[in-house]
Tab-separated table of C-alpha atoms in Angstrom:
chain	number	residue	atom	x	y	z
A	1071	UNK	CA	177.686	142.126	54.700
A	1072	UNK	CA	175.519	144.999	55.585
A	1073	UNK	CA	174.626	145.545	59.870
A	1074	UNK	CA	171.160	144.535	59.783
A	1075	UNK	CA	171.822	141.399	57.980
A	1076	UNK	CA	174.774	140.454	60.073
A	1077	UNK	CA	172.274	141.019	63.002
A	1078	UNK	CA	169.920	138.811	61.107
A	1079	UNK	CA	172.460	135.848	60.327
A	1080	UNK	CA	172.358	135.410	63.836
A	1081	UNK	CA	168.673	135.424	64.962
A	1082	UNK	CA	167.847	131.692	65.801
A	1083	UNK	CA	164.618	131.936	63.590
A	1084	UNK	CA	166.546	132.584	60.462
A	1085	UNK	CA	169.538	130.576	61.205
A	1086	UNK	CA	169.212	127.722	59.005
A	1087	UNK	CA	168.074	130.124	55.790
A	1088	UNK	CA	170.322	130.713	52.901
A	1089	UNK	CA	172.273	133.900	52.614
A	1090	UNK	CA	170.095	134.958	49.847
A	1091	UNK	CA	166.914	134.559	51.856
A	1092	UNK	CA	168.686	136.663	54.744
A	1093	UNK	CA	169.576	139.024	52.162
A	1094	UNK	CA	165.660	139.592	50.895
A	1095	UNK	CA	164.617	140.147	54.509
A	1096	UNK	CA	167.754	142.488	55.165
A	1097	UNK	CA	166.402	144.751	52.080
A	1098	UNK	CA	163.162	145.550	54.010
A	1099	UNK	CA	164.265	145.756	58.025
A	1100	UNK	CA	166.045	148.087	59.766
A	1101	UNK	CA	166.883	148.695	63.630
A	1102	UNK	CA	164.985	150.391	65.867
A	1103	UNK	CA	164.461	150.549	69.694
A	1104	UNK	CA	161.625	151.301	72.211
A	1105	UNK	CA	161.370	152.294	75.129
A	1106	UNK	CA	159.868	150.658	78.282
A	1107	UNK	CA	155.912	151.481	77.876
A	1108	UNK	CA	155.699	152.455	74.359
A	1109	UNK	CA	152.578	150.634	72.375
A	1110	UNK	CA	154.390	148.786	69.376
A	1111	UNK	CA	151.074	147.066	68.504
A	1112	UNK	CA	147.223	148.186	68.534
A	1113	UNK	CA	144.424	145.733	68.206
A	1114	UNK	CA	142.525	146.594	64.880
A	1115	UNK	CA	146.030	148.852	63.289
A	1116	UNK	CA	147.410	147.842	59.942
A	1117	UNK	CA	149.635	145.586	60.069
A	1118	UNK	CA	151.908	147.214	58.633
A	1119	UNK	CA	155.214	145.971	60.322
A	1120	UNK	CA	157.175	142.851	61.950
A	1121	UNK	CA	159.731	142.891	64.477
A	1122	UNK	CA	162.467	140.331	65.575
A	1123	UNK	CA	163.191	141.150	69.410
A	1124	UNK	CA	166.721	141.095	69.905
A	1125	UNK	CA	166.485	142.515	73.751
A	1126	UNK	CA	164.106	143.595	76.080
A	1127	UNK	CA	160.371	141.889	76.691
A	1128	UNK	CA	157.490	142.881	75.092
A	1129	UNK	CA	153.451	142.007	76.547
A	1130	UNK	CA	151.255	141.493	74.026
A	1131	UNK	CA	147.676	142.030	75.853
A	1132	UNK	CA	144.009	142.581	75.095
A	1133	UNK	CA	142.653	145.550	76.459
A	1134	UNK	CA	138.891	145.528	79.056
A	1135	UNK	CA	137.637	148.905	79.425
A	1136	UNK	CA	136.587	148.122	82.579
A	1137	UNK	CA	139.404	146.212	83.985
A	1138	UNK	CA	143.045	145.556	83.810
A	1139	UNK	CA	144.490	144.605	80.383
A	1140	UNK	CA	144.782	140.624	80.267
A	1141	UNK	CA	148.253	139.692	79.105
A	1142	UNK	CA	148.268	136.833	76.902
A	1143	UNK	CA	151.726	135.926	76.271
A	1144	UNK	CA	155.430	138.142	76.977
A	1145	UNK	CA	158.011	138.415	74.113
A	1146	UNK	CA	161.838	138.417	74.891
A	1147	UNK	CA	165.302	138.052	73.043
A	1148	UNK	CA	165.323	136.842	69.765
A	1149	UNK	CA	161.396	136.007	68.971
A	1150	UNK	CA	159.356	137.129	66.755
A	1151	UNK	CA	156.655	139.800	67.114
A	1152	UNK	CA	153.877	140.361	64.752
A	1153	UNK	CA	152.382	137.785	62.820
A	1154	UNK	CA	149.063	139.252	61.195
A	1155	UNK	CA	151.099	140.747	58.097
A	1156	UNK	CA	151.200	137.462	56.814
A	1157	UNK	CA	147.534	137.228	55.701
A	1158	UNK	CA	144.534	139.423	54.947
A	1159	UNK	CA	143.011	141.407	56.075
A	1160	UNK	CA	146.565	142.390	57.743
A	1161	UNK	CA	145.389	143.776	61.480
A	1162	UNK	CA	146.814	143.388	64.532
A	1163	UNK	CA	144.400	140.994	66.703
A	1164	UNK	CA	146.338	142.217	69.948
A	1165	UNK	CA	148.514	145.185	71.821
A	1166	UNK	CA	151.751	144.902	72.084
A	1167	UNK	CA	153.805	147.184	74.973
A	1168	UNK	CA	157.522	147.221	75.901
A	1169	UNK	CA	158.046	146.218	79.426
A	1170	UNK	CA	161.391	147.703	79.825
A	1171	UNK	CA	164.080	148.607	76.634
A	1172	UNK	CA	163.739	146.908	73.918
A	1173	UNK	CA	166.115	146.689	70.988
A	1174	UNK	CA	164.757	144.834	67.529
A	1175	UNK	CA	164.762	144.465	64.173
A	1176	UNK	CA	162.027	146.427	62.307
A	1177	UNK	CA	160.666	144.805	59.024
A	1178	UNK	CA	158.424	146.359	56.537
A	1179	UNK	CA	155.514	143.740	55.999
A	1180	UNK	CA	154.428	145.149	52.441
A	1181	UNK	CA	158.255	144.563	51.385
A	1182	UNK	CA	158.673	141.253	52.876
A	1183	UNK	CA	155.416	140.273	50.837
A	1184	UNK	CA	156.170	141.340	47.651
A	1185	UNK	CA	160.388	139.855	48.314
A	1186	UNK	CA	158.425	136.291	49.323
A	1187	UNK	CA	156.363	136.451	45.948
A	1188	UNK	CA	158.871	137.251	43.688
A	1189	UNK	CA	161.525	134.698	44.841
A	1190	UNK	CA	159.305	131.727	45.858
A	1191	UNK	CA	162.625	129.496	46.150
A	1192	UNK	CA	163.488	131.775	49.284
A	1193	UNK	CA	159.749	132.387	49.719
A	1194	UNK	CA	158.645	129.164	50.851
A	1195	UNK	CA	161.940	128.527	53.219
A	1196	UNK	CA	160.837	132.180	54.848
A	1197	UNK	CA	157.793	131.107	55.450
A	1198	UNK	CA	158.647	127.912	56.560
A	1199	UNK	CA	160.584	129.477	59.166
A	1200	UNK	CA	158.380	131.750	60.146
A	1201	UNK	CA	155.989	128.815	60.071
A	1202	UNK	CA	157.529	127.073	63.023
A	1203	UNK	CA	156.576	130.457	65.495
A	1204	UNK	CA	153.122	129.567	64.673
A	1205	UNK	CA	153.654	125.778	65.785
A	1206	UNK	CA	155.559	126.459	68.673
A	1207	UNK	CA	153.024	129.470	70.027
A	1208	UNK	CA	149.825	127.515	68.942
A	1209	UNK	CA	151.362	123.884	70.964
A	1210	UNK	CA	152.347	126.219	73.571
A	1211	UNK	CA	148.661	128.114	73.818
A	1212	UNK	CA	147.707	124.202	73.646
A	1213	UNK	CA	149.836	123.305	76.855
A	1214	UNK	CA	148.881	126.374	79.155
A	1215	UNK	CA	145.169	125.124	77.903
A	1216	UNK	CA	145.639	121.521	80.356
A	1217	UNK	CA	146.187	123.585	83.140
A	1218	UNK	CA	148.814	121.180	84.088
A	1219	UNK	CA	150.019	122.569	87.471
A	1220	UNK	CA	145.965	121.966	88.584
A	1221	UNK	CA	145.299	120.132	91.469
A	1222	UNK	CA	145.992	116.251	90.972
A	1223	UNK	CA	144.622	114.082	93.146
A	1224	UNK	CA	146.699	112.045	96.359
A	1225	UNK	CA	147.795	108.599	95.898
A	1226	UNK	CA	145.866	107.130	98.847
A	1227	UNK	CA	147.301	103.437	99.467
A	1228	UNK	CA	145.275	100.483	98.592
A	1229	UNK	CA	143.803	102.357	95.536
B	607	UNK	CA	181.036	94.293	116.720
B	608	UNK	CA	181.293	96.199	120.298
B	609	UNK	CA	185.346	96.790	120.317
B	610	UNK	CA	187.265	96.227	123.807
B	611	UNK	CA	187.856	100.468	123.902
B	612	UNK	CA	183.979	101.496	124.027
B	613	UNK	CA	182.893	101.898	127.616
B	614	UNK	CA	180.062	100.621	129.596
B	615	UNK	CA	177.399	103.406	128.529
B	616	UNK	CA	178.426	103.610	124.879
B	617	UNK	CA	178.328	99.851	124.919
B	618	UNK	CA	174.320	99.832	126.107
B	619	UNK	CA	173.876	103.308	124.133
B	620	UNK	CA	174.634	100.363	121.222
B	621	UNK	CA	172.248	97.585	122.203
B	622	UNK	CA	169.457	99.774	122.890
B	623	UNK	CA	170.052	101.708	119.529
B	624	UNK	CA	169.722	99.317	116.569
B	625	UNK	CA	169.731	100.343	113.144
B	626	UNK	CA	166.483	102.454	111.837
B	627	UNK	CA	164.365	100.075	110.079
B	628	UNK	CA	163.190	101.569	107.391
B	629	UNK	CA	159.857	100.426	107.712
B	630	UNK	CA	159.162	102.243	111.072
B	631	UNK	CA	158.201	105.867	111.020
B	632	UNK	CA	160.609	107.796	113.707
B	633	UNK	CA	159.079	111.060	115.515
B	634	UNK	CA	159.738	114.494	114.228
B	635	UNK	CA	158.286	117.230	115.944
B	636	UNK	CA	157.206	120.210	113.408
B	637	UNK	CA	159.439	123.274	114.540
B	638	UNK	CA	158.359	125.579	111.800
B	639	UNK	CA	155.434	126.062	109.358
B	640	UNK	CA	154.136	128.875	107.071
B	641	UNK	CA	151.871	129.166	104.199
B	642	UNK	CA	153.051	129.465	100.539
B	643	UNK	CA	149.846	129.484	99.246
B	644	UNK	CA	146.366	129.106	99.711
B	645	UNK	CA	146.815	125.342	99.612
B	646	UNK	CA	150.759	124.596	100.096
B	647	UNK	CA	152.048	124.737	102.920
B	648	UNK	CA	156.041	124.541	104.408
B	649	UNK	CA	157.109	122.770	107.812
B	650	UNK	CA	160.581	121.983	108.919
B	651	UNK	CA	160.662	119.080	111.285
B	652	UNK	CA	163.884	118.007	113.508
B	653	UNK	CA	163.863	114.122	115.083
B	654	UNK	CA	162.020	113.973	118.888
B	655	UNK	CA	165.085	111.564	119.413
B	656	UNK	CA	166.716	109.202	116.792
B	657	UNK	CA	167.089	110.739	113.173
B	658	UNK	CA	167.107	109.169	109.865
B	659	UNK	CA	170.042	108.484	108.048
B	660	UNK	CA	171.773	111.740	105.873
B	661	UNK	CA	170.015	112.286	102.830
B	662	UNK	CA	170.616	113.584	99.638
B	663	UNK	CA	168.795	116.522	97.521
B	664	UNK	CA	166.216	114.960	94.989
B	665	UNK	CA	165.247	112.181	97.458
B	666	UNK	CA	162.058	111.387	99.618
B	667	UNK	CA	160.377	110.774	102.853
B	668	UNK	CA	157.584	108.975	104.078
B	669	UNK	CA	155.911	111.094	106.112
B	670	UNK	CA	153.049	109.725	108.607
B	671	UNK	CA	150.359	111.547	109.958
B	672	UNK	CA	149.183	109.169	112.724
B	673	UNK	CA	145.559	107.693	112.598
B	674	UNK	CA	145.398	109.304	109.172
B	675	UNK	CA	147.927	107.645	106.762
B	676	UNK	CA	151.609	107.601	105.378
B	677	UNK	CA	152.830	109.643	102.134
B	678	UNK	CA	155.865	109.941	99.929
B	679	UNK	CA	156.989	113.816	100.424
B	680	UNK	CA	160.238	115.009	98.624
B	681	UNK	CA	162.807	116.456	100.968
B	682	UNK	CA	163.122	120.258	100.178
B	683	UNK	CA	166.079	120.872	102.035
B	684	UNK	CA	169.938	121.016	101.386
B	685	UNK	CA	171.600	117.662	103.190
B	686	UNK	CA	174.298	120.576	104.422
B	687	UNK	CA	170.435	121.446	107.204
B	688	UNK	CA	171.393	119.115	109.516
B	689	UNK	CA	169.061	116.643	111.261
B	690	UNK	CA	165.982	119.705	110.613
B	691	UNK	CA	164.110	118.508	107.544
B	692	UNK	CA	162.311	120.481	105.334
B	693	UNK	CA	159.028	119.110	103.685
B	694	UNK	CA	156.386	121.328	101.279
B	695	UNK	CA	152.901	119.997	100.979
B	696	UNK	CA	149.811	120.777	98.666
B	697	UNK	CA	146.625	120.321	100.124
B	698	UNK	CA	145.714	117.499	97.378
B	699	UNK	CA	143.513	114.411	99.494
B	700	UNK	CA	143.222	112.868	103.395
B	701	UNK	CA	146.627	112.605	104.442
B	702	UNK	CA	148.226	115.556	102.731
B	703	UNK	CA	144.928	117.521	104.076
B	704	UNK	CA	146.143	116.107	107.584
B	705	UNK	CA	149.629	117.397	107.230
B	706	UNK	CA	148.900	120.703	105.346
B	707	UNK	CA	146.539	121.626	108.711
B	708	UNK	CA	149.262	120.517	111.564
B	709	UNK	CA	150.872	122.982	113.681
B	710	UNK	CA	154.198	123.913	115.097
B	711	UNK	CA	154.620	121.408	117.923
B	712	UNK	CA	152.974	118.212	116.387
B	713	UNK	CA	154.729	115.353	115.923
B	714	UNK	CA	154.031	113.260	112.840
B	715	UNK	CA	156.271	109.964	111.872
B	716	UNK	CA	159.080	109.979	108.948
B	717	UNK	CA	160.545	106.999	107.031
B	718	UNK	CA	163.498	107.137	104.917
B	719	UNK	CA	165.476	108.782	103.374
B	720	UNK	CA	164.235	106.648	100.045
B	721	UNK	CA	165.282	106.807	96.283
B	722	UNK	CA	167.999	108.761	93.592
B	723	UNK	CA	169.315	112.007	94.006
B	724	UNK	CA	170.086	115.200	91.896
B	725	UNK	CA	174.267	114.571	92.381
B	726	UNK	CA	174.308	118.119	93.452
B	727	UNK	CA	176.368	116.818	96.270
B	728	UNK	CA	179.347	116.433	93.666
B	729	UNK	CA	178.053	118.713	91.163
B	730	UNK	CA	180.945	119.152	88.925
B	731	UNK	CA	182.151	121.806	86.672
B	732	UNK	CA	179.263	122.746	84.720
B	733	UNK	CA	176.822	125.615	84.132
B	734	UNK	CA	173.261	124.437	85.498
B	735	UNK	CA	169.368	124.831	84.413
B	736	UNK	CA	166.968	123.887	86.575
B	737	UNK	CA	163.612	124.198	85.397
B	738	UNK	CA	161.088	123.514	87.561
B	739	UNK	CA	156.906	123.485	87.643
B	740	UNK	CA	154.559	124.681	90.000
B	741	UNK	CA	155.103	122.443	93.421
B	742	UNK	CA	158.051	120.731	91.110
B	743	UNK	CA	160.365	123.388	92.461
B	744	UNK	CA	159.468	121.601	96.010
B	745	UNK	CA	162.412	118.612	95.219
B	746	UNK	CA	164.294	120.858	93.464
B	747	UNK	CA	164.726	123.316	96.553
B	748	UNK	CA	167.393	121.513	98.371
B	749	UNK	CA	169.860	121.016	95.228
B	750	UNK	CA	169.308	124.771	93.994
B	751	UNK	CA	170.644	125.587	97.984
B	752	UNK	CA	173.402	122.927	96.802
B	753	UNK	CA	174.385	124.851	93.735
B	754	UNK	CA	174.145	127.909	95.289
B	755	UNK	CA	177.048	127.102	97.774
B	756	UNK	CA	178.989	125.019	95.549
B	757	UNK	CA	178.798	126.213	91.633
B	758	UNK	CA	177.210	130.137	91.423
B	759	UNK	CA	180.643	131.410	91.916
B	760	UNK	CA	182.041	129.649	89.424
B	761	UNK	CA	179.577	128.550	86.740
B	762	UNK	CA	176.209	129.640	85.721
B	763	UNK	CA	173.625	128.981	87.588
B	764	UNK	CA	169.743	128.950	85.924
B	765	UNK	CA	166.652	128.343	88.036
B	766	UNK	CA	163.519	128.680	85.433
B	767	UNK	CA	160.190	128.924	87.125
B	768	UNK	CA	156.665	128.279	85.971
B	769	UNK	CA	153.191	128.835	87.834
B	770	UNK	CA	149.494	128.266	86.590
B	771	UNK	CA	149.318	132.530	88.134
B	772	UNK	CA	151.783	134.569	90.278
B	773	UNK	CA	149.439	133.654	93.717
B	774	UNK	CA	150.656	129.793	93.394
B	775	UNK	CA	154.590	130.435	93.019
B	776	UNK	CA	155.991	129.142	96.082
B	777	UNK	CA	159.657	130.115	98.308
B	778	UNK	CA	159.376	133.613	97.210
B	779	UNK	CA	161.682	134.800	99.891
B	780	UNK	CA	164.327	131.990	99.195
B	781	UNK	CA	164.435	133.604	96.096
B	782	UNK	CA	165.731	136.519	96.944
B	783	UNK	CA	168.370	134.910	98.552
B	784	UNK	CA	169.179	132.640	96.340
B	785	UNK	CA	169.660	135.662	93.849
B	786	UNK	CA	171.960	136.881	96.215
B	787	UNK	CA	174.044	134.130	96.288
B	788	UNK	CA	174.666	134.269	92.568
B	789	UNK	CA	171.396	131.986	91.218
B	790	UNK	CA	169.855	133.364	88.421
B	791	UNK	CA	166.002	133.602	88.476
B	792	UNK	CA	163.705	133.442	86.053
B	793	UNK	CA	159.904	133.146	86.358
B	794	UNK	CA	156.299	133.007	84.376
B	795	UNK	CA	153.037	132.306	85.098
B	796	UNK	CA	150.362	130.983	82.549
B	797	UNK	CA	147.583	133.368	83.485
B	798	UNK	CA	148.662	136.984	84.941
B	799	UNK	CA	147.632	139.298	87.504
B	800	UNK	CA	147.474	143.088	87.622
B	801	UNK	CA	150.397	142.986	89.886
B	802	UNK	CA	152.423	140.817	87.964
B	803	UNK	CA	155.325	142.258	86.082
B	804	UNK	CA	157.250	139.521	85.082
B	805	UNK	CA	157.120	136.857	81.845
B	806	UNK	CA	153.482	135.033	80.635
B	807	UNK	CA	153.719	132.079	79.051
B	808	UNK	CA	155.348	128.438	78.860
B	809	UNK	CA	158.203	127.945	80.933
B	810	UNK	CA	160.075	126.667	78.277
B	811	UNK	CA	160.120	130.363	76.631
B	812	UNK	CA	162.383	130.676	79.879
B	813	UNK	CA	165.313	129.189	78.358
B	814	UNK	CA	166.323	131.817	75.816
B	815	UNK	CA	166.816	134.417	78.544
B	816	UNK	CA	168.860	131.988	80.557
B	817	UNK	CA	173.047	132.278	79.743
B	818	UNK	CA	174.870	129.289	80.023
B	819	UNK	CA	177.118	127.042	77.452
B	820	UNK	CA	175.196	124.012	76.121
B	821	UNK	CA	177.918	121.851	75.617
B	822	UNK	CA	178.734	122.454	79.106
B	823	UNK	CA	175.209	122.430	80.888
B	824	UNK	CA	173.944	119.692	83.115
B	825	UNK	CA	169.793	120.167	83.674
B	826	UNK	CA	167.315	119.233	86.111
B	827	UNK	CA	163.356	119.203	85.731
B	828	UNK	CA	160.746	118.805	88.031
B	829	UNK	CA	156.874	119.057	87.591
B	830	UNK	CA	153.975	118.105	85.485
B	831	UNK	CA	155.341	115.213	83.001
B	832	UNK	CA	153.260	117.119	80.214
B	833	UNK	CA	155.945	120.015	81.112
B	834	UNK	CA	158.962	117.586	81.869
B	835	UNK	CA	158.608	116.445	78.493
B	836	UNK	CA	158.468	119.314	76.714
B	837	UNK	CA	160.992	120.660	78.819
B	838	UNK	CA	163.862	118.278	78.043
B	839	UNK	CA	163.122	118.618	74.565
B	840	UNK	CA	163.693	121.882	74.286
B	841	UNK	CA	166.743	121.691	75.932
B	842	UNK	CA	168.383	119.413	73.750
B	843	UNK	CA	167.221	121.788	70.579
B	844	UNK	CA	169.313	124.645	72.455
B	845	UNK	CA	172.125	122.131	72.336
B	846	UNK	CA	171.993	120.276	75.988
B	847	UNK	CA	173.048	117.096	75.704
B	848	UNK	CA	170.230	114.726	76.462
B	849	UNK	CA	172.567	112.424	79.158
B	850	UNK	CA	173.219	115.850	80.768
B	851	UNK	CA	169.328	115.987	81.883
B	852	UNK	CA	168.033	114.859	85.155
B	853	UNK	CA	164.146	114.426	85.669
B	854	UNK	CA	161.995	113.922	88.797
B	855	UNK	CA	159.002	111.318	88.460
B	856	UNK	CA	156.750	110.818	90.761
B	857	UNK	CA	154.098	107.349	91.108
B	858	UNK	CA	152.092	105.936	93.971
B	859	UNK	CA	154.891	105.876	96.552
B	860	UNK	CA	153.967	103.235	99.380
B	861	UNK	CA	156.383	101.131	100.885
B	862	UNK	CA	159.682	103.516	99.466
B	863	UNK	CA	162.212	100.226	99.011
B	864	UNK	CA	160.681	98.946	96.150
B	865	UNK	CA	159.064	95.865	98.073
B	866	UNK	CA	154.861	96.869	97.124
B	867	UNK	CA	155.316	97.454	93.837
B	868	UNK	CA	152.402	100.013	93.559
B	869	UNK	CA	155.353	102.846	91.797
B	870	UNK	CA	155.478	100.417	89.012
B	871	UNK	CA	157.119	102.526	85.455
B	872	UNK	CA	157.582	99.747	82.937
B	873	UNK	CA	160.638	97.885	84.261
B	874	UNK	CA	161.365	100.464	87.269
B	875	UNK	CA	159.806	100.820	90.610
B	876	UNK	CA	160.267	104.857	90.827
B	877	UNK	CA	160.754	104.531	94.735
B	878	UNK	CA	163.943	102.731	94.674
B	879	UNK	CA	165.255	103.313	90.686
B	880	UNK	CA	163.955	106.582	91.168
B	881	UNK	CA	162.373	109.217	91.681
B	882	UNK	CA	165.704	111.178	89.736
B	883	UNK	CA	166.614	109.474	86.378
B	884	UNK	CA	168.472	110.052	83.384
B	885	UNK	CA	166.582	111.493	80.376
B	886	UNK	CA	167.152	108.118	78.658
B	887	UNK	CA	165.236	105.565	77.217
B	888	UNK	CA	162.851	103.716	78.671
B	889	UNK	CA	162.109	106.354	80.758
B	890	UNK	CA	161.762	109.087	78.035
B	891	UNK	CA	159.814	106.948	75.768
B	892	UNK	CA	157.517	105.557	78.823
B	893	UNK	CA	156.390	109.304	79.699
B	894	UNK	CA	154.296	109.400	76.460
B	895	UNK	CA	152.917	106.234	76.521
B	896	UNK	CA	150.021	105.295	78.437
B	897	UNK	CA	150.206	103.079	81.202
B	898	UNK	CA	149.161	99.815	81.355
């Protein structure tokens, strides 16, 4: 079994895939590391490329000109980051910077694509996979969206 | 029973000391306060004279502000603080408005000590999570002291924090401490600051950075039921046994011994079954169902 799909055996996300799937995405990925402050994302780049974080947090952000960038949501150990390869027109909607070291698997989104269409078996169990990111992130946007540590009001007695 | 050893003055010390009722607020004079945010505020009160009975981390007071009105306030000290009680109050309606603007020196009235605990006072050998939300880490204060003494030098300790923004986390200087003493700390806010560097996001995404063993984890959650919920399910997807998870409800506390009935969850009143149960059903099943 080669590193990077040893490495990938192991990620959470892809866990419950069959070897062969694991083996697809290990053809098009490959290691790499950042460090703290370097831009992995830019709003409006290709998307070009995926990454599994395996350490390290990264901030993915939208940029003001005229204020302080507004951080949306921060990245850590064994997430996903990058989902806009998936569909056209394939750009990156935010930035994404490396708070501090960051070790993670690199994967080449053109590669993945073309793996996913010619092997629809593994395809659809990828994407299924892959699928459950977008629930999670879109029921946790959902959450932060009630505001639930707001104010709630006192129980007076007698009400 | 007054035995035939116990001399004159312990014998009247006796009579003129019955047992507290727990239905009469006892004096506690406010010895320390400071501000935790714009709108919560922390006071530690010690008794004028008589003292409630011990208390345990996870339960709750009564706290009276007089001419104003009477609330259920968790404890949010370690039982190991002696008779001084600490107490952490958000600025929410009349009588927390009354209490939240008190000073050092006034003396408001305490029943108690009501309800279930964390059972960090025999905590086991176990790795711990505590999760807790916004003013939830308020009940959870006093049993992450606990584990701090008893279990960080041993096991794993894992205290997960979320805040609607960095300006409402609260006991930012226990933390430190508590970091110290071997407690793990992990925070995020839902909206950030420029000054914050930490995590955005759910405080659930918390969990992966945490290190302990699942099979081996007991966990305890306290805050928004929307978060509780999601919470304690995500705990038993990383492998947490759901009978190892603790969570802290809270109701319209009145009388605290399950007498008034206003607390009312399904079968349970929370004031005297609660506010600390299981993660078991009824009570999981009653959190997402809406009350009749």
């Amino acid at each position: 079994m080669s590193d990077i799909k040893a490495i990938l055996s192991k990620v959470p996300l892809f866990k419950q895939l069959p070897d062969e799937a694991v083996t697809l995405l290990s053809e098009c990925a490959e290691e790499v590391s950042f460090e703290a402050e370097t831009q992995i994302l830019t709003e409006g780049a290709m998307a070009s490329t995926f990454y599994v974080v395996k350490s390290g947090e990264v901030s993915l952000q939208v940029q003001q000109p005229q204020s302080i960038p507004l951080v949306i949501q921060t990245i850590n150990g064994n997430s996903l980051l990058g989902l806009s390869w998936i569909s056209p027109p394939y750009q990156w909607s935010f930035d994404a910077i490396a708070l501090d070291k960051v070790e993670a698997v690199e994967f080449h989104a053109a590669c993945v694509r073309e793996k996913l269409q010619a092997h629809p078996e593994y395809g659809f169990l990828i994407m299924q996979s892959i699928l459950g990111v977008f629930l999670e992130r879109l029921q946790a946007t959902r959450t932060r969206m009630l505001d639930i540590y707001g104010v709630t009001k006192e129980v007076i007695p007698g009400d | 029973m007054i035995s035939a050893n116990q001399t004159s003055a312990t014998i009247a010390d006796s009579i003129n000391e019955p047992e507290a009722s727990p239905f009469v607020p006892l004096p506690y004079k406010i010895v320390n306060k400071h501000h935790d945010t714009q709108d919560i505020a922390t006071i530690t009160i010690e008794p004028v004279d008589k003292a409630i009975p011990p208390y345990k981390s996870g339960q709750f007071n009564m706290l009276t502000v007089y001419r104003v009105g009477e609330i259920a306030i968790s404890i949010s000290s370690p039982p190991t603080s002696g008779k001084r009680i600490v107490h952490t109050i958000r600025d929410v309606g009349a009588v927390s408005h009354a209490l939240f603007n008190l000073e050092i020196g006034d003396v408001i009235g305490v029943r108690g000590a009501f309800g279930t605990d964390w059972q960090t006072d025999e905590p086991g050998d176990a790795d711990y999570l505590v999760v807790a939300g916004g003013i939830g880490l308020a009940p959870l204060r006093g049993a992450v002291v606990e584990l701090a003494e008893k279990v960080a030098a041993r096991h794993n300790v894992n205290l997960l924090i979320g805040a609607r923004e960095p300006a409402q986390m609260i006991y930012e200087t226990d933390m430190k401490r508590l970091e110290q003493m071997g407690v793990k700390v992990y925070k995020t806010v839902d909206m950030a600051d420029s000054g914050w560097k930490g995590s955005v996001g759910l405080v659930t995404e918390l969990i992966e950075k945490a290190v302990f063993d699942p099979k081996n984890t007991k966990a305890l959650i306290c805050g928004p039921e929307v978060m509780i919920r999601f919470t304690a399910r995500k705990l038993i997807e990383f492998g947490i046994a759901a009978e190892s998870i603790l969570v802290s409800l809270e109701r319209n506390m009145q009388c605290g011994v399950g007498l008034c009935g206003h607390c009312q969850l399904g079968p349970y009143l929370i004031c005297r079954d609660g506010p600390v149960f299981p993660w078991a059903p009824p009570v999981k099943d009653l959190l997402s169902q809406k009350e009749r």
